[in-house]
């Protein structure tokens, strides 16, 4: 709630649901790569939960009367980059969390390298 007192910054300028979009993209990528029934059920559930979760969160917040939340929702967008393209927000170099970005790439590299270990033997290398 205290974040609403500050200007919108970082990933929230791209989308107000960055985690949900990350899960959605992860699941969609795995659905494209795996067409078996188990994968469709497993990753399809993530797609549905992420997508409808974003809609549900926005709907619940729209019903609230807190003017700070209403202003936040008017400035930001659910769909990535819409608020930036429409001119409601501007992305500045200071908005990038460089430590987080580097850590994310490092974690991605480790998970990519260890994919066969965490996925039951499906190697990407």
C-alpha atoms as a PDB file:
ATOM      1  CA  UNK A   1       0.000   0.000   0.000  1.00  0.00           C
ATOM      2  CA  UNK A   2       2.898   2.407   0.700  1.00  0.00           C
ATOM      3  CA  UNK A   3       4.108   1.932  -2.874  1.00  0.00           C
ATOM      4  CA  UNK A   4       0.995   3.751  -4.062  1.00  0.00           C
ATOM      5  CA  UNK A   5       2.323   6.944  -2.475  1.00  0.00           C
ATOM      6  CA  UNK A   6       5.327   6.830  -4.831  1.00  0.00           C
ATOM      7  CA  UNK A   7       5.540   7.341  -8.574  1.00  0.00           C
ATOM      8  CA  UNK A   8       5.157   4.217 -10.712  1.00  0.00           C
ATOM      9  CA  UNK A   9       8.626   2.828 -11.437  1.00  0.00           C
ATOM     10  CA  UNK A  10      10.517  -0.181 -12.728  1.00  0.00           C
ATOM     11  CA  UNK A  11       8.649  -3.158 -14.149  1.00  0.00           C
ATOM     12  CA  UNK A  12       5.325  -1.679 -13.086  1.00  0.00           C
ATOM     13  CA  UNK A  13       5.736   0.819 -15.925  1.00  0.00           C
ATOM     14  CA  UNK A  14       5.722  -2.107 -18.365  1.00  0.00           C
ATOM     15  CA  UNK A  15       2.809  -3.960 -16.744  1.00  0.00           C
ATOM     16  CA  UNK A  16       1.105  -3.890 -13.368  1.00  0.00           C
ATOM     17  CA  UNK A  17       1.279  -7.720 -13.310  1.00  0.00           C
ATOM     18  CA  UNK A  18       4.941  -8.591 -14.050  1.00  0.00           C
ATOM     19  CA  UNK A  19       4.950 -11.896 -12.126  1.00  0.00           C
ATOM     20  CA  UNK A  20       1.726 -13.099 -13.732  1.00  0.00           C
ATOM     21  CA  UNK A  21       3.098 -12.268 -17.192  1.00  0.00           C
ATOM     22  CA  UNK A  22       6.328 -14.116 -16.388  1.00  0.00           C
ATOM     23  CA  UNK A  23       4.389 -17.227 -15.398  1.00  0.00           C
ATOM     24  CA  UNK A  24       2.139 -16.903 -18.452  1.00  0.00           C
ATOM     25  CA  UNK A  25       5.092 -16.625 -20.866  1.00  0.00           C
ATOM     26  CA  UNK A  26       6.898 -19.512 -19.127  1.00  0.00           C
ATOM     27  CA  UNK A  27       3.824 -21.722 -19.464  1.00  0.00           C
ATOM     28  CA  UNK A  28       3.121 -20.730 -23.081  1.00  0.00           C
ATOM     29  CA  UNK A  29       6.719 -21.487 -24.039  1.00  0.00           C
ATOM     30  CA  UNK A  30       6.466 -24.915 -22.474  1.00  0.00           C
ATOM     31  CA  UNK A  31       3.105 -25.578 -24.144  1.00  0.00           C
ATOM     32  CA  UNK A  32       4.663 -24.819 -27.531  1.00  0.00           C
ATOM     33  CA  UNK A  33       7.538 -27.210 -26.842  1.00  0.00           C
ATOM     34  CA  UNK A  34       5.478 -30.035 -25.308  1.00  0.00           C
ATOM     35  CA  UNK A  35       2.296 -31.341 -26.848  1.00  0.00           C
ATOM     36  CA  UNK A  36       1.636 -34.337 -24.634  1.00  0.00           C
ATOM     37  CA  UNK A  37      -1.500 -34.501 -22.497  1.00  0.00           C
ATOM     38  CA  UNK A  38       0.309 -34.165 -19.168  1.00  0.00           C
ATOM     39  CA  UNK A  39       2.145 -31.027 -20.321  1.00  0.00           C
ATOM     40  CA  UNK A  40      -1.024 -29.504 -21.734  1.00  0.00           C
ATOM     41  CA  UNK A  41      -2.831 -30.059 -18.438  1.00  0.00           C
ATOM     42  CA  UNK A  42       0.107 -28.907 -16.294  1.00  0.00           C
ATOM     43  CA  UNK A  43       1.238 -25.830 -18.235  1.00  0.00           C
ATOM     44  CA  UNK A  44      -2.273 -25.035 -19.484  1.00  0.00           C
ATOM     45  CA  UNK A  45      -3.338 -24.649 -15.869  1.00  0.00           C
ATOM     46  CA  UNK A  46      -0.600 -22.047 -15.372  1.00  0.00           C
ATOM     47  CA  UNK A  47      -1.760 -20.171 -18.475  1.00  0.00           C
ATOM     48  CA  UNK A  48      -5.364 -20.098 -17.282  1.00  0.00           C
ATOM     49  CA  UNK A  49      -4.503 -19.176 -13.685  1.00  0.00           C
ATOM     50  CA  UNK A  50      -2.153 -16.389 -14.741  1.00  0.00           C
ATOM     51  CA  UNK A  51      -4.474 -14.883 -17.325  1.00  0.00           C
ATOM     52  CA  UNK A  52      -7.659 -15.072 -15.285  1.00  0.00           C
ATOM     53  CA  UNK A  53      -5.720 -14.124 -12.153  1.00  0.00           C
ATOM     54  CA  UNK A  54      -4.764 -10.807 -13.754  1.00  0.00           C
ATOM     55  CA  UNK A  55      -8.362 -10.163 -14.768  1.00  0.00           C
ATOM     56  CA  UNK A  56      -9.612 -11.087 -11.298  1.00  0.00           C
ATOM     57  CA  UNK A  57      -7.085  -8.859  -9.521  1.00  0.00           C
ATOM     58  CA  UNK A  58      -7.983  -5.901 -11.729  1.00  0.00           C
ATOM     59  CA  UNK A  59     -11.714  -6.487 -11.294  1.00  0.00           C
ATOM     60  CA  UNK A  60     -11.369  -6.685  -7.505  1.00  0.00           C
ATOM     61  CA  UNK A  61      -9.303  -3.484  -7.396  1.00  0.00           C
ATOM     62  CA  UNK A  62     -11.780  -1.626  -9.637  1.00  0.00           C
ATOM     63  CA  UNK A  63     -14.482  -2.245  -7.025  1.00  0.00           C
ATOM     64  CA  UNK A  64     -12.340  -0.653  -4.315  1.00  0.00           C
ATOM     65  CA  UNK A  65     -12.881   2.984  -3.572  1.00  0.00           C
ATOM     66  CA  UNK A  66      -9.277   3.841  -2.659  1.00  0.00           C
ATOM     67  CA  UNK A  67      -8.388   6.767  -4.963  1.00  0.00           C
ATOM     68  CA  UNK A  68      -4.699   5.776  -4.863  1.00  0.00           C
ATOM     69  CA  UNK A  69      -5.489   2.395  -6.418  1.00  0.00           C
ATOM     70  CA  UNK A  70      -7.756   3.977  -8.982  1.00  0.00           C
ATOM     71  CA  UNK A  71      -4.994   6.414  -9.990  1.00  0.00           C
ATOM     72  CA  UNK A  72      -2.453   3.565 -10.141  1.00  0.00           C
ATOM     73  CA  UNK A  73      -4.705   1.520 -12.425  1.00  0.00           C
ATOM     74  CA  UNK A  74      -5.339   4.511 -14.696  1.00  0.00           C
ATOM     75  CA  UNK A  75      -1.590   5.112 -15.116  1.00  0.00           C
ATOM     76  CA  UNK A  76      -0.501   1.487 -15.607  1.00  0.00           C
ATOM     77  CA  UNK A  77      -1.695  -1.287 -17.918  1.00  0.00           C
ATOM     78  CA  UNK A  78      -2.384  -4.996 -17.668  1.00  0.00           C
ATOM     79  CA  UNK A  79      -1.046  -5.649 -21.163  1.00  0.00           C
ATOM     80  CA  UNK A  80       2.727  -5.068 -21.347  1.00  0.00           C
ATOM     81  CA  UNK A  81       3.917  -1.775 -22.850  1.00  0.00           C
ATOM     82  CA  UNK A  82       0.423  -0.291 -23.439  1.00  0.00           C
ATOM     83  CA  UNK A  83       0.930   2.444 -20.814  1.00  0.00           C
ATOM     84  CA  UNK A  84       4.302   3.331 -22.363  1.00  0.00           C
ATOM     85  CA  UNK A  85       3.103   3.351 -25.980  1.00  0.00           C
ATOM     86  CA  UNK A  86       0.010   5.386 -25.085  1.00  0.00           C
ATOM     87  CA  UNK A  87       2.187   7.989 -23.334  1.00  0.00           C
ATOM     88  CA  UNK A  88       0.733   7.525 -19.847  1.00  0.00           C
ATOM     89  CA  UNK A  89       4.206   6.619 -18.563  1.00  0.00           C
ATOM     90  CA  UNK A  90       7.801   7.031 -19.739  1.00  0.00           C
ATOM     91  CA  UNK A  91      10.494   4.413 -19.200  1.00  0.00           C
ATOM     92  CA  UNK A  92      13.771   5.928 -18.020  1.00  0.00           C
ATOM     93  CA  UNK A  93      17.198   4.255 -17.657  1.00  0.00           C
ATOM     94  CA  UNK A  94      16.944   4.715 -13.889  1.00  0.00           C
ATOM     95  CA  UNK A  95      13.910   2.406 -13.917  1.00  0.00           C
ATOM     96  CA  UNK A  96      16.139  -0.587 -14.673  1.00  0.00           C
ATOM     97  CA  UNK A  97      17.166  -2.600 -11.629  1.00  0.00           C
ATOM     98  CA  UNK A  98      20.575  -3.668 -12.945  1.00  0.00           C
ATOM     99  CA  UNK A  99      21.347  -6.045 -10.072  1.00  0.00           C
ATOM    100  CA  UNK A 100      17.988  -7.753 -10.529  1.00  0.00           C
ATOM    101  CA  UNK A 101      18.448  -7.931 -14.297  1.00  0.00           C
ATOM    102  CA  UNK A 102      21.917  -9.488 -14.027  1.00  0.00           C
ATOM    103  CA  UNK A 103      20.716 -11.901 -11.325  1.00  0.00           C
ATOM    104  CA  UNK A 104      17.775 -12.900 -13.552  1.00  0.00           C
ATOM    105  CA  UNK A 105      20.067 -13.683 -16.484  1.00  0.00           C
ATOM    106  CA  UNK A 106      22.387 -15.648 -14.200  1.00  0.00           C
ATOM    107  CA  UNK A 107      19.479 -17.652 -12.778  1.00  0.00           C
ATOM    108  CA  UNK A 108      18.138 -18.260 -16.282  1.00  0.00           C
ATOM    109  CA  UNK A 109      21.557 -19.558 -17.354  1.00  0.00           C
ATOM    110  CA  UNK A 110      21.776 -21.911 -14.383  1.00  0.00           C
ATOM    111  CA  UNK A 111      18.249 -23.248 -14.934  1.00  0.00           C
ATOM    112  CA  UNK A 112      18.902 -23.658 -18.653  1.00  0.00           C
ATOM    113  CA  UNK A 113      22.089 -25.579 -17.908  1.00  0.00           C
ATOM    114  CA  UNK A 114      20.360 -27.743 -15.277  1.00  0.00           C
ATOM    115  CA  UNK A 115      17.122 -28.194 -17.233  1.00  0.00           C
ATOM    116  CA  UNK A 116      17.574 -31.949 -17.612  1.00  0.00           C
ATOM    117  CA  UNK A 117      18.024 -32.291 -13.842  1.00  0.00           C
ATOM    118  CA  UNK A 118      14.886 -30.331 -12.941  1.00  0.00           C
ATOM    119  CA  UNK A 119      12.709 -31.617 -15.808  1.00  0.00           C
ATOM    120  CA  UNK A 120      13.293 -35.341 -15.541  1.00  0.00           C
ATOM    121  CA  UNK A 121      15.988 -35.790 -18.152  1.00  0.00           C
ATOM    122  CA  UNK A 122      15.015 -33.398 -20.971  1.00  0.00           C
ATOM    123  CA  UNK A 123      18.284 -31.670 -21.857  1.00  0.00           C
ATOM    124  CA  UNK A 124      18.382 -28.358 -23.704  1.00  0.00           C
ATOM    125  CA  UNK A 125      22.127 -28.448 -24.372  1.00  0.00           C
END
